[in-house]
mmCIF file of C-alpha atoms and ligand atoms in Angstrom:
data_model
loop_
_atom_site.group_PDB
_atom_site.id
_atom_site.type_symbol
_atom_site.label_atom_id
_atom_site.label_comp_id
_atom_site.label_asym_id
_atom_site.label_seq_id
_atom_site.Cartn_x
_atom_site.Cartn_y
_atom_site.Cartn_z
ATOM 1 C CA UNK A 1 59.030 -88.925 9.481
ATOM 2 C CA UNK A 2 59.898 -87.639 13.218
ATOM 3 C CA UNK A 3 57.385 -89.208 15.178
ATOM 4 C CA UNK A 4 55.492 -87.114 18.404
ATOM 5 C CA UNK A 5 56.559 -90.003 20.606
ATOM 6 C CA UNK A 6 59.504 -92.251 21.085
ATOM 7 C CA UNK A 7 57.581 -95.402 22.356
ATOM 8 C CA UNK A 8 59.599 -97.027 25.449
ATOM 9 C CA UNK A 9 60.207 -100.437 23.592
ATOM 10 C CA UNK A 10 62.676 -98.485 20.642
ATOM 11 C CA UNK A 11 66.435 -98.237 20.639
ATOM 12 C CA UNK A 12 67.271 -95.134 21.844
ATOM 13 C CA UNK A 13 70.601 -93.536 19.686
ATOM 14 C CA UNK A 14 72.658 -92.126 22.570
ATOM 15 C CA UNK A 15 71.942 -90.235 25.338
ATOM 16 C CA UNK A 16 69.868 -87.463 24.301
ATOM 17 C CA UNK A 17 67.079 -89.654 23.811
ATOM 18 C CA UNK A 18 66.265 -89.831 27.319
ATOM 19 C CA UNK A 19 64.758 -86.832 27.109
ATOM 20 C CA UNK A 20 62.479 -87.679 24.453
ATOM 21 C CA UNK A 21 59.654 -89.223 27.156
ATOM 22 C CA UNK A 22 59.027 -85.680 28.587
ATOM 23 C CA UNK A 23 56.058 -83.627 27.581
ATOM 24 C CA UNK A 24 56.820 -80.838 25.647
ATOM 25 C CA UNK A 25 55.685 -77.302 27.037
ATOM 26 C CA UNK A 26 56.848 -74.237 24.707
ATOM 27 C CA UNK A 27 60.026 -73.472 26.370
ATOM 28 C CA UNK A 28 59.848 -69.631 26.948
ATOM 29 C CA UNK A 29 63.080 -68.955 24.785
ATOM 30 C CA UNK A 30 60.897 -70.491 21.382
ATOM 31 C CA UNK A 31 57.900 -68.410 22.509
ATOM 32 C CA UNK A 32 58.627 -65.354 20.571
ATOM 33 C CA UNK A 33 59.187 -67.739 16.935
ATOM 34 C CA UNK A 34 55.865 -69.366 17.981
ATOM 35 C CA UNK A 35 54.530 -65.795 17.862
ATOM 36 C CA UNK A 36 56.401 -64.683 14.584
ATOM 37 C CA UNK A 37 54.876 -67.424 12.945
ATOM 38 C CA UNK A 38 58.554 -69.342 12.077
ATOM 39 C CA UNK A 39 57.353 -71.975 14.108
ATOM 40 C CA UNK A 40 54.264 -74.133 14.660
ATOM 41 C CA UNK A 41 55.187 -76.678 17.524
ATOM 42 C CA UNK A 42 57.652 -77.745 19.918
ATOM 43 C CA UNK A 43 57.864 -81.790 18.949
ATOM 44 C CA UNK A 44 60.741 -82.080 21.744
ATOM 45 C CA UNK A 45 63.915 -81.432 22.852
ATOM 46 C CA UNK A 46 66.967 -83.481 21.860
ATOM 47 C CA UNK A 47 69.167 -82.480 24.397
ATOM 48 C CA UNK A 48 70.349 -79.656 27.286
ATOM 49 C CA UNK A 49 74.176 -78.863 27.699
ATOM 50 C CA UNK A 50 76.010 -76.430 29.087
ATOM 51 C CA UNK A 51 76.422 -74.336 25.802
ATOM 52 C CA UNK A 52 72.825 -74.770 24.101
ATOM 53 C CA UNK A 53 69.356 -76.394 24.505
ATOM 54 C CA UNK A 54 68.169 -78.521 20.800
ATOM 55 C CA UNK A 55 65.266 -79.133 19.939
ATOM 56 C CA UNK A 56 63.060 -80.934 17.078
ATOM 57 C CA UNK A 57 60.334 -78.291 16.093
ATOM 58 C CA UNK A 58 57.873 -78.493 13.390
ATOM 59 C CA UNK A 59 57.116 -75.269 10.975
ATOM 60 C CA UNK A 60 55.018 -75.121 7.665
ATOM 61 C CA UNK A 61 54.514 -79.076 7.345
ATOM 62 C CA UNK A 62 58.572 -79.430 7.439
ATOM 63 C CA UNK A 63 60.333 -80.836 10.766
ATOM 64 C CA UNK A 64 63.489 -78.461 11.925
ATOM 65 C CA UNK A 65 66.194 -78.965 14.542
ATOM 66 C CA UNK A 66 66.171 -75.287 16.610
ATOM 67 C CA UNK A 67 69.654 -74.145 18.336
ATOM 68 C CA UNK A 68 68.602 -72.663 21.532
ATOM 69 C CA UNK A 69 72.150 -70.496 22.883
ATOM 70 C CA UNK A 70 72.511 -70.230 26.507
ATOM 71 C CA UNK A 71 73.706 -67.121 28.540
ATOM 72 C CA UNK A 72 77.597 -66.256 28.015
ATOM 73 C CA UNK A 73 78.304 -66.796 31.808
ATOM 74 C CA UNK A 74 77.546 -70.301 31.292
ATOM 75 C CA UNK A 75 79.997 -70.597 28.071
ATOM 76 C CA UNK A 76 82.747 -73.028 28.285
ATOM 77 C CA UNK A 77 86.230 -72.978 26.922
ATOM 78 C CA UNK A 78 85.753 -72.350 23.795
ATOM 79 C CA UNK A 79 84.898 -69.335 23.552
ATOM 80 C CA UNK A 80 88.595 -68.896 24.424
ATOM 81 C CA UNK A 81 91.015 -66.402 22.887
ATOM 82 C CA UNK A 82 92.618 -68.782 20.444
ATOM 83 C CA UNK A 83 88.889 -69.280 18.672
ATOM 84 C CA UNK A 84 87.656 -65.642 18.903
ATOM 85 C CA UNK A 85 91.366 -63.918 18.276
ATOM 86 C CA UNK A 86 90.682 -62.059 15.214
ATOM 87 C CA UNK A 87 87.380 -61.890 14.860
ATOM 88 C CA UNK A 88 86.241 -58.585 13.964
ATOM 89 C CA UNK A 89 83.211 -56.705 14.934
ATOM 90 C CA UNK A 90 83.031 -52.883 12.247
ATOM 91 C CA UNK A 91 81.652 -51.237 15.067
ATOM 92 C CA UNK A 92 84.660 -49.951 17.465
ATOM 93 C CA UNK A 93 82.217 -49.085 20.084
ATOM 94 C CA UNK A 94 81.358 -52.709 20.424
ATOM 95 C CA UNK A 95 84.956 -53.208 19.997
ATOM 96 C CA UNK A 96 86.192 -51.687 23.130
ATOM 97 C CA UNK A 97 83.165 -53.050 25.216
ATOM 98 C CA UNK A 98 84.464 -56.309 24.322
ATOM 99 C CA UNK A 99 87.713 -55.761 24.896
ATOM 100 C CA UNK A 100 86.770 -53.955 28.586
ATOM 101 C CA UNK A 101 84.204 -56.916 29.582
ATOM 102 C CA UNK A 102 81.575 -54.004 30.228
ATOM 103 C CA UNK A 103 77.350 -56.016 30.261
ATOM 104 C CA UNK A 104 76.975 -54.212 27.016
ATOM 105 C CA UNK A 105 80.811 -55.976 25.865
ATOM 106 C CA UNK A 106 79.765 -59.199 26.864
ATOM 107 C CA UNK A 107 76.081 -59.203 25.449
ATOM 108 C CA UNK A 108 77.757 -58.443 22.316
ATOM 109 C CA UNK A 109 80.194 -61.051 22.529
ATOM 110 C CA UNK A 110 77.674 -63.446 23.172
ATOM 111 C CA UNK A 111 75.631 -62.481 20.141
ATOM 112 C CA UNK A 112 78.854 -62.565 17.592
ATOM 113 C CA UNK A 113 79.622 -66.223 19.068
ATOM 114 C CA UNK A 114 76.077 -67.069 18.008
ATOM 115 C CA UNK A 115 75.969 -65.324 14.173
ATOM 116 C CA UNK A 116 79.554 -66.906 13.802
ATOM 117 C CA UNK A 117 77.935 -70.263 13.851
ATOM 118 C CA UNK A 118 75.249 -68.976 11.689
ATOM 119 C CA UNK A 119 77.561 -67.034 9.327
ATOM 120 C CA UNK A 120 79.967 -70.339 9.743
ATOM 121 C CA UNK A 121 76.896 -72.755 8.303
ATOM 122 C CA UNK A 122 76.252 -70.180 5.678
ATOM 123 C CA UNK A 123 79.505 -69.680 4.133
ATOM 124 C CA UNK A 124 80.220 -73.928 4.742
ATOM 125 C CA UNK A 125 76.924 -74.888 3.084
ATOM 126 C CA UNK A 126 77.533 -72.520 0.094
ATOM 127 C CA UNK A 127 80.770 -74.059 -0.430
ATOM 128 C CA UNK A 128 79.486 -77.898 -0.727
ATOM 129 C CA UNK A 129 80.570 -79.384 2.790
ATOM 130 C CA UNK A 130 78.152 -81.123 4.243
ATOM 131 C CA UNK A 131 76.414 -79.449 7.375
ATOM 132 C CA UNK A 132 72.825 -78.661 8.400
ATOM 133 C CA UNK A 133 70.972 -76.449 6.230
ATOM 134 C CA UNK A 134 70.511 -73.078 7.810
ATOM 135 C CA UNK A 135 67.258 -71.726 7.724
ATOM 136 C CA UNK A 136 66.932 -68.939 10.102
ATOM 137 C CA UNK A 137 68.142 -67.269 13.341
ATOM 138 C CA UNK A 138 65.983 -64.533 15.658
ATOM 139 C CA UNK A 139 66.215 -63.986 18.955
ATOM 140 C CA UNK A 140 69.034 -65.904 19.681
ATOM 141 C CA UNK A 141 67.363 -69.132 18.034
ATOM 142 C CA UNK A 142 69.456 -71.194 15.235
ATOM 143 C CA UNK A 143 66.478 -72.791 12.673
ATOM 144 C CA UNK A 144 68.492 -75.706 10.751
ATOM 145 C CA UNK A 145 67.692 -78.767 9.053
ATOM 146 C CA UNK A 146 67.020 -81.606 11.207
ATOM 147 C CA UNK A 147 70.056 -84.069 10.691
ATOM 148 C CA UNK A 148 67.978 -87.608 10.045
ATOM 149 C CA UNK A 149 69.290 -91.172 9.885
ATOM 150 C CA UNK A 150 67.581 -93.434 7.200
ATOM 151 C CA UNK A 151 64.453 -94.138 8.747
ATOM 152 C CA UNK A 152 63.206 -90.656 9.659
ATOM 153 C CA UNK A 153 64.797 -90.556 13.150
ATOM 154 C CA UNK A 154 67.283 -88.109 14.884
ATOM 155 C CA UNK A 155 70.432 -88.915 13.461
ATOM 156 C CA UNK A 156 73.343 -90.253 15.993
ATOM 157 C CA UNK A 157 76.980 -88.537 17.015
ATOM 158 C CA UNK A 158 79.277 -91.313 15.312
ATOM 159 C CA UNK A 159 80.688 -91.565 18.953
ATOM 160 C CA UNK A 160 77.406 -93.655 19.382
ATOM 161 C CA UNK A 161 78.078 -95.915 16.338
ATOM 162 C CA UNK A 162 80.155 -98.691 15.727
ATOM 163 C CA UNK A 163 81.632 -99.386 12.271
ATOM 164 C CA UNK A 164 83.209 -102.371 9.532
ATOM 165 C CA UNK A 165 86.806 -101.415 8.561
ATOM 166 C CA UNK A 166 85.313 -100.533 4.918
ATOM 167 C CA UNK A 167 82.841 -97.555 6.471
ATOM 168 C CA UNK A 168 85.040 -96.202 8.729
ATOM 169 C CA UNK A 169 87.865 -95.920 5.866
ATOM 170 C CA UNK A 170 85.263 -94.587 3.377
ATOM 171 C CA UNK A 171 83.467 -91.826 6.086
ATOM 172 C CA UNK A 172 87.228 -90.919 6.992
ATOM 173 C CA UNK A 173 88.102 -89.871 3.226
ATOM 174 C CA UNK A 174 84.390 -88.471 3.158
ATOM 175 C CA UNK A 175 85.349 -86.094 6.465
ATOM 176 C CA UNK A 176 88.734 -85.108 5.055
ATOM 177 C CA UNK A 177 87.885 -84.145 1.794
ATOM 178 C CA UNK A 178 84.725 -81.851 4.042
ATOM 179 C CA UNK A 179 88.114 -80.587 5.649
ATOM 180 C CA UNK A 180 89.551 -79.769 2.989
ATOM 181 C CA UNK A 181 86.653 -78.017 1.257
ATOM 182 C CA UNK A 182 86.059 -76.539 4.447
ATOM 183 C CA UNK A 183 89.516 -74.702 4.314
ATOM 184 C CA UNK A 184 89.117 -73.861 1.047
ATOM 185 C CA UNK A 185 86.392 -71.607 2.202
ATOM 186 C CA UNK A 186 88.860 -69.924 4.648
ATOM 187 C CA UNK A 187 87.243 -71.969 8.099
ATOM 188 C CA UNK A 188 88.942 -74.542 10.305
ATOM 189 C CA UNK A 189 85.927 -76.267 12.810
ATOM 190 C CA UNK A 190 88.227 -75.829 15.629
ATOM 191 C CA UNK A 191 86.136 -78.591 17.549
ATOM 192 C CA UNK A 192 85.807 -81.292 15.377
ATOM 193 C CA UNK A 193 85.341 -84.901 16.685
ATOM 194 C CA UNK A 194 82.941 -87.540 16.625
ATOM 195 C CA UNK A 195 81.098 -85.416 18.639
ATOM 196 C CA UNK A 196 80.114 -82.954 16.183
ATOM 197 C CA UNK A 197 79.562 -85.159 13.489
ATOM 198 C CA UNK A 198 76.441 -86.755 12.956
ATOM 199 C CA UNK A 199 75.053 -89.938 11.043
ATOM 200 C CA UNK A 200 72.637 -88.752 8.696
ATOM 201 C CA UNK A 201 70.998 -91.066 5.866
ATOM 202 C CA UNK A 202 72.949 -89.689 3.242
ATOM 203 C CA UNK A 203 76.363 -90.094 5.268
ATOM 204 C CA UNK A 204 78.177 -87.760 7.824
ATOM 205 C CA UNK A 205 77.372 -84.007 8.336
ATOM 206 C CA UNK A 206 79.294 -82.007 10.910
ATOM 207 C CA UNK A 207 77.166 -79.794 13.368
ATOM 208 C CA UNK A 208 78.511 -77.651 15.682
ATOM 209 C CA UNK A 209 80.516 -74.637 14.518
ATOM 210 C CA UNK A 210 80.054 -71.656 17.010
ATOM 211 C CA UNK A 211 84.244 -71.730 17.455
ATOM 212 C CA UNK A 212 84.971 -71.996 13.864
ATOM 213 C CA UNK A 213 88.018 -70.345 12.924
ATOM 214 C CA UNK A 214 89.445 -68.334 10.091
ATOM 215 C CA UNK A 215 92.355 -69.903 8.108
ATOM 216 C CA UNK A 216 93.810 -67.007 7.064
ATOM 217 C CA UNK A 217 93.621 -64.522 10.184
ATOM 218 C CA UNK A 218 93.755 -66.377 13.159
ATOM 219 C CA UNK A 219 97.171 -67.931 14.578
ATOM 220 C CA UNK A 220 95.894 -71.026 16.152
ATOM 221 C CA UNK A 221 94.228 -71.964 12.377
ATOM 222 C CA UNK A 222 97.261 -74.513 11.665
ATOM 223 C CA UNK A 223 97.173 -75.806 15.105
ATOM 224 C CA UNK A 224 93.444 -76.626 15.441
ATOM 225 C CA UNK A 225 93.226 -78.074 11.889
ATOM 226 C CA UNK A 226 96.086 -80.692 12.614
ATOM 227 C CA UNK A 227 94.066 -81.211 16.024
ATOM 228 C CA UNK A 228 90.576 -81.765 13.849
ATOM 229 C CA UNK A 229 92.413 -84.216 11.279
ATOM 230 C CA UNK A 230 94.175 -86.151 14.273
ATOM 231 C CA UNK A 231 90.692 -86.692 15.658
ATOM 232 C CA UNK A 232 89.685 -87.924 13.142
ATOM 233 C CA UNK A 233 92.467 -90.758 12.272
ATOM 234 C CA UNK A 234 92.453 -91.674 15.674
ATOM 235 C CA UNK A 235 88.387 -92.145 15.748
ATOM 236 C CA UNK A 236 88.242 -94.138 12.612
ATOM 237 C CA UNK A 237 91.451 -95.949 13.528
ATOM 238 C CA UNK A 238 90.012 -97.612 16.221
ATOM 239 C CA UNK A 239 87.993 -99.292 13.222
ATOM 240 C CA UNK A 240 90.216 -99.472 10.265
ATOM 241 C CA UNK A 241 93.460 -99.261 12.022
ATOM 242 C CA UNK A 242 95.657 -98.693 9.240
ATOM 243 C CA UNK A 243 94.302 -95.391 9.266
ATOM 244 C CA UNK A 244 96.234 -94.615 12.768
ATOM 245 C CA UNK A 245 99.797 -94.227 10.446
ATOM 246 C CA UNK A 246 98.229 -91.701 8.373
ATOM 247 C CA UNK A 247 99.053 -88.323 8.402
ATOM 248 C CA UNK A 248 97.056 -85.658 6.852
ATOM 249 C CA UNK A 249 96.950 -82.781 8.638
ATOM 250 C CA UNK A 250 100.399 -81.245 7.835
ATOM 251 C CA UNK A 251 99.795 -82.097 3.838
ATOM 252 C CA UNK A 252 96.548 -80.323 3.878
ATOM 253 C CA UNK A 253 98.229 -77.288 5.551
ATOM 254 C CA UNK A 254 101.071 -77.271 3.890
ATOM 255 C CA UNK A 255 98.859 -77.107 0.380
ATOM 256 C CA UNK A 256 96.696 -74.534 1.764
ATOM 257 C CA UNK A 257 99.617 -71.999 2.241
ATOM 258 C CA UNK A 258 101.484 -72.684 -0.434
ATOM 259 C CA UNK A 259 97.881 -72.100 -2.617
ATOM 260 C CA UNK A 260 97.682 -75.128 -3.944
ATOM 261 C CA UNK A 261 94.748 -76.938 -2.152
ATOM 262 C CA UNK A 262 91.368 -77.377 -4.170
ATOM 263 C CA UNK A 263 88.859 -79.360 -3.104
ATOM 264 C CA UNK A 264 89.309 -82.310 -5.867
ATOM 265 C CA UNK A 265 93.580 -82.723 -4.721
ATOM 266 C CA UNK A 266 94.381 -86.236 -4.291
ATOM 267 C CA UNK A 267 95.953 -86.535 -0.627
ATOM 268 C CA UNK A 268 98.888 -89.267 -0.092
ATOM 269 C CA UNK A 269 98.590 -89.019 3.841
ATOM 270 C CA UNK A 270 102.208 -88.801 3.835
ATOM 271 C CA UNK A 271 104.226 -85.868 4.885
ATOM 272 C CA UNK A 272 107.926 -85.292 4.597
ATOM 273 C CA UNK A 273 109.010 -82.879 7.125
ATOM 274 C CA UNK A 274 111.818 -81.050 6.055
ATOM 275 C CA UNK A 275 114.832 -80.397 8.520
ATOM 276 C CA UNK A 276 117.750 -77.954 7.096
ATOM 277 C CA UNK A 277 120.299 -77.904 8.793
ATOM 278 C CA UNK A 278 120.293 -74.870 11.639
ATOM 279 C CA UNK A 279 122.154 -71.668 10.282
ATOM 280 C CA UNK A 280 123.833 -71.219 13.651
ATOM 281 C CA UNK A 281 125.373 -67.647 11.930
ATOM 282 C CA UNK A 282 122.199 -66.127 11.252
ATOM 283 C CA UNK A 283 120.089 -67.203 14.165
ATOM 284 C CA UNK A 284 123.280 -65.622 16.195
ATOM 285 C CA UNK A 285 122.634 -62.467 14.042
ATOM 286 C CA UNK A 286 118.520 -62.130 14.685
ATOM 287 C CA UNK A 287 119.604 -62.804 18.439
ATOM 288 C CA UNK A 288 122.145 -59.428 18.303
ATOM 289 C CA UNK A 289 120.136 -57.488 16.297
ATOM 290 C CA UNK A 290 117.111 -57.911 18.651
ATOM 291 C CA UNK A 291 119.411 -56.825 21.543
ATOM 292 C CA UNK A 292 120.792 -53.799 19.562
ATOM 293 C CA UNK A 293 116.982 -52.204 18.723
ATOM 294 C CA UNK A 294 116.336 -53.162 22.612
ATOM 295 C CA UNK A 295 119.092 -51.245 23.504
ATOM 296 C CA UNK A 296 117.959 -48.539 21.130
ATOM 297 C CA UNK A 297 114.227 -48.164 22.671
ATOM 298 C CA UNK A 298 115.497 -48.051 26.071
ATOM 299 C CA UNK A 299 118.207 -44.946 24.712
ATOM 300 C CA UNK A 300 115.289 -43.066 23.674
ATOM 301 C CA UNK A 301 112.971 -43.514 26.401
ATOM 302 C CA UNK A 302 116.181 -42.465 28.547
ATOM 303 C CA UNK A 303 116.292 -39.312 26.467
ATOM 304 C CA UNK A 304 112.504 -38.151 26.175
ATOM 305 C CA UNK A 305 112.713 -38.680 29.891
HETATM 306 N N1 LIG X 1 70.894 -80.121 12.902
HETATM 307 C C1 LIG X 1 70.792 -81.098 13.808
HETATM 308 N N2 LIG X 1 70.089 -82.216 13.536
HETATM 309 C C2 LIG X 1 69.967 -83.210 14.455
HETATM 310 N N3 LIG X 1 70.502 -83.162 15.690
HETATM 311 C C3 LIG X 1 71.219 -82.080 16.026
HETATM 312 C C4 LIG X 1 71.417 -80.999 15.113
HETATM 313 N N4 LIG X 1 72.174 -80.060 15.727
HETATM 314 C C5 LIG X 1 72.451 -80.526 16.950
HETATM 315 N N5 LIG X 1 71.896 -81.742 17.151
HETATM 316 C C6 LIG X 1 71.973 -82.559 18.373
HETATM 317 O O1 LIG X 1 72.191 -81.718 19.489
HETATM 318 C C7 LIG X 1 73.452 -82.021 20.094
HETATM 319 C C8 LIG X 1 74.130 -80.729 20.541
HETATM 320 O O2 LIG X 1 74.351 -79.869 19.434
HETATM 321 P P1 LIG X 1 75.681 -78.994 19.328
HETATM 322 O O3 LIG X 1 76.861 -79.897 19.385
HETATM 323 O O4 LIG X 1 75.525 -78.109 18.162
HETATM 324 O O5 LIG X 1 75.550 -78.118 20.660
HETATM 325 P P2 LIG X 1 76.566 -77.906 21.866
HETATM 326 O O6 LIG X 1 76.033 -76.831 22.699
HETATM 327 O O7 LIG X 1 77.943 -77.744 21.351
HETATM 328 O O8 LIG X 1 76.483 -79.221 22.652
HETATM 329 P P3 LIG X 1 77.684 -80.118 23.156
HETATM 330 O O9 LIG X 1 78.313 -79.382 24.292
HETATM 331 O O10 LIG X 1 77.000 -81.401 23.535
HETATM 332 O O11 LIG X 1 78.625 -80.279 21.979
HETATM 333 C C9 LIG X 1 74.235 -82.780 19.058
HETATM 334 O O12 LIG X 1 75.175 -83.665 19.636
HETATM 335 C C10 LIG X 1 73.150 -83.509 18.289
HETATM 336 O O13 LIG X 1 72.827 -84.710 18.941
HETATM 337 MG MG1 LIG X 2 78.670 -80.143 20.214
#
């Protein structure tokens, strides 16, 4: 079980747990789920960064982890164009507000960010990868499952673990085949490190996933799986080195868009790039036909002049 208090004497797993000594006032922002009746107490709060505040909440007898989103002025990269590019909102109004930055376009932006991490863990956990439970979100409040190791305490960011050769190998083949399954649903994590991944009781679950991506719509997909696989071989690799001549990422793409990845392939790590030779004729043709239908548009903007 969670405990109330982290006595001073106990190892503390990473950072966050500095914060664990503070007493706990109902921060204003869980006030209104205090009120609804979704929660009961405010145990503590795990940590405060620029993007979110987490904390460990009780509700009902059951201990959660609540997702606490900050303001959009204070969001960081990610909410950069290569996550959100194609992400579509049905309602054009909100559309154009986005697109013009009004307050009304950016208090909307802010609350897709937030339900795409929701709609993210919904769609993830349906499909059998491992990630917090979702359980609710109101008011701008994520209610999850609280990620535990196997004593009943806050589970650790792998960064903040140290390994054998024979666990990293096996929680490396445990996070690709997540990957995998992951883009089998149609969603790359986009920020996926040992960051995001925690050490729960039962093995890794990844956290984290307000700039996940979709495979199929978004340009960047390719790019930001291959990034997510590479961090991955070179985390575990510091532990199981081996793992550092893998290659993954371009097999698992290249499956995915030729429709043949399912979540039980068996994955060499190997990938044989192919280079044909250049067709020096034909790129020479795309180059003039470019030019002529450049030449054409300017004709007929000459003419409706
Ligand atoms: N479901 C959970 N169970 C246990 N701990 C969690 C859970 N979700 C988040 N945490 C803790 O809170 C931290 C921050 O969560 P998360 O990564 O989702 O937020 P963030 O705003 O992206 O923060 P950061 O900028 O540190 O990545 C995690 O590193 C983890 O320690
Ligand atoms: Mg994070």
């Amino acid at each position: 079980m969670i405990r109330d208090s982290i006595l001073p004497d106990e190892q503390p797993c990473g950072d966050q747990r500095l914060a664990y000594n503070v007493p706990m006032k109902t921060p204003r922002r869980l006030q209104s789920l205090i009120e609804e009746g979704l929660i009961d107490k405010v145990v503590m709060q795990l940590m405060s960064g620029k993007e979110a505040a987490v904390y460990v909440v009780h509700c009902g007898g059951e201990t959660l982890c609540a997702k606490v989103y900050k303001e959009a002025t204070q969001r960081s990269f990610r909410q950069a164009v290569d996550y959100t590019e194609n992400r579509k909102t049905k309602n054009s109004r909100k559309t154009r507000a986005m697109a013009k930055g009004t307050r009304y376009g950016r208090q909307e932006q802010e609350a897709a960010w937030q339900s795409a991490e929701v709609d993210a863990l919904y769609r993830l956990a349906a499909a059998g990868v491992r990630v917090p439970a979702p359980r609710n979100f109101l008011d701008g409040v994520l209610l999850m499952e609280l990620i535990t190791d196997g004593h009943g305490d806050v589970a650790p960011r792998l960064n903040d673990v140290d390994f054998t050769p024979e666990q990293a190998r096996a929680h490396h083949a445990m996070l690709l085949l997540q990957v995998v399954r992951m883009l089998c649903a149609g969603v790359v994590h986009g920020d996926l490190s040992e960051f995001n991944i925690l050490l729960g009781g039962d093995g890794p679950v990844i956290i984290d996933l307000p700039q996940a991506v979709d495979a199929a719509g978004n340009n960047h997909a390719n790019r930001l799986l291959l990034r997510d696989v590479v961090n991955l071989r070179d985390f575990f690799g510091r532990f199981a080195p081996e793992l550092l001549l893998t290659d993954f990422g371009p097999e698992i793409w290249d499956l995915y868009q030729r429709g043949m990845l399912s979540a039980d392939v068996v994955l060499t790590g190997r990938f044989e790039r192919e280079f044909a030779p250049v067709d020096m004729d034909s790129i020479i043709r795309e180059i003039e036909n470019a030019r002529a239908e450049e030449a054409a548009r300017l004709l007929r903007l000459q003419s409706a002049a």
